[in-house]
Amino acid sequence: MFEPALLVLHSPAKPAARAADPVEPVFTQHDTAAPVANALDLGITRGDGIFETITVINGMPQALDAHLKRFARSARMLELPEPDAAAWKHTLLAAIDSRELVPEAFVKLLYSRGIEGSGQPTGWVWLAESGDFTKARTEGIRVVLLDRGYASTVEQTSPWLLQGAKTLSYAVNRAALREAERRGADDVIFVSSDGYLLEGPTSTVVLKLDDRFVTPRTTLGILPGTTQESIFEIARVNGFETAYEVLTPADLRRADAAWLVSSVRNAAPVNAVDGAPRAIDAELTEAINAGLASRTV
Ligand code: PLP
C-alpha cells in the first residue's frame, strides 16, 4: 500500500543571498492526515497561490525543468516572490525517495501567498500514487465545448484575470467538469467568446491535421503545456511537423485525431465532441503514451 507523502518547505521563496554551504534543513516531513496550513493562509481563503503537478514514472519526475520553469512563470504572473527552485527540487526528490518505486505516481507543488500581511509565502509538496487511466488512454474521452466567456485577446487586454497562470483558483475548472458530466461527457474544451479552441480545465488540446501536430497558440490566455511540449518533441523526432496556431471547433471536427494531454493522464484521445462521435487513432495514441512514459528528463 503506497502511503502518500507530505513535505512542508521552510523557505519556499528564493532567498536574497544563499549561504555557500546551507546547513538549514529545507523541509519537514508531516503526517499526511495532520493539518499543515493556517486557517488564514491566502491559498485557502482566496485561492491566492499557484501549483504544479508532475508525473513520476518509476521514481523519475517527468519534464521537471519545464514544470519548474512554468512554476516560476505563474509566480511572476501573480507577483509572488520567486520560488526557490533548488529548495523545491530538493524537497520533491526527497518526497520521491521517501517512498517505494511505483510505475506511476505524481508530485504536486503548492505555493501560496501565505497569511495576509505576513509577507511569508507557504509551500508544500504532496506525493501520491496515480489512478488508473487505462480506459481514458485506450478508449478515449467524450468532450463538450464550453464557452469560457473571455475573448482570445484576454491575456493582452486583461492580464489581471491571470488566464494562463496555474493558480490555486480552480473552482471554475471543477464547475466546468461538473457541467460536462451533466451533458453526459467526460471532459471539456474551453472555447473563447470569439470562437477559438483554448484548452481543457486541466489539459492541452493537440490535433493531428493531415501530417502535422498542432495546438492552440499559448498567446490566447492558456497554460503552456509540458505534456504537449514533450509530444511535439516526440512527433518531430518521428518526422512530423508541429505548429502553434489559432484553431476552431471546425478544425477539431476535421482533425485526423485529437487528444487532451496532461501530466498524469498523458494523452487521452477525444472520441466524441458535443455528442458527435469522432475517430480515434489507437495505435498512434499508444505510441505517444509509450514515448511519454519513457522520458528520462
Ligand atoms: N491547461 C490547464 C488549464 C491545466 O491545468 C493543465 C494541467 O493541469 C494543462 C493545460 C496541461 O499541462 P501539463 O501537460 O503540463 O500537465
GROMACS .gro file of N, CA, C and O in nm, residues 66 97 154 167 170 175-176 187 199 282:
model
   40
   66ALA      N    1   1.083   2.181  -1.714
   66ALA     CA    2   0.973   2.255  -1.776
   66ALA      C    3   0.868   2.292  -1.672
   66ALA      O    4   0.813   2.403  -1.671
   97ASP      N    5   1.204   0.992  -0.285
   97ASP     CA    6   1.297   0.898  -0.220
   97ASP      C    7   1.239   0.836  -0.094
   97ASP      O    8   1.284   0.731  -0.049
  154VAL      N    9  -0.761   3.800  -2.427
  154VAL     CA   10  -0.771   3.831  -2.283
  154VAL      C   11  -0.633   3.853  -2.217
  154VAL      O   12  -0.619   3.938  -2.130
  167THR      N   13  -0.303   2.879  -1.128
  167THR     CA   14  -0.336   2.929  -0.994
  167THR      C   15  -0.413   2.824  -0.914
  167THR      O   16  -0.469   2.730  -0.970
  170TYR      N   17  -0.907   2.697  -0.894
  170TYR     CA   18  -0.956   2.606  -0.997
  170TYR      C   19  -1.103   2.570  -0.978
  170TYR      O   20  -1.152   2.473  -1.037
  175ALA      N   21  -1.614   2.332  -1.185
  175ALA     CA   22  -1.755   2.353  -1.223
  175ALA      C   23  -1.776   2.313  -1.369
  175ALA      O   24  -1.880   2.254  -1.404
  176ALA      N   25  -1.679   2.343  -1.453
  176ALA     CA   26  -1.691   2.307  -1.595
  176ALA      C   27  -1.696   2.155  -1.611
  176ALA      O   28  -1.773   2.103  -1.693
  187ASP      N   29  -1.510   1.530  -2.029
  187ASP     CA   30  -1.415   1.641  -2.017
  187ASP      C   31  -1.462   1.759  -2.103
  187ASP      O   32  -1.565   1.749  -2.172
  199GLU      N   33  -0.829   2.532  -2.428
  199GLU     CA   34  -0.765   2.421  -2.356
  199GLU      C   35  -0.872   2.350  -2.276
  199GLU      O   36  -0.986   2.396  -2.267
  282ALA      N   37  -0.589   0.471  -3.225
  282ALA     CA   38  -0.543   0.396  -3.107
  282ALA      C   39  -0.394   0.366  -3.113
  282ALA      O   40  -0.322   0.377  -3.013
   0.00000   0.00000   0.00000
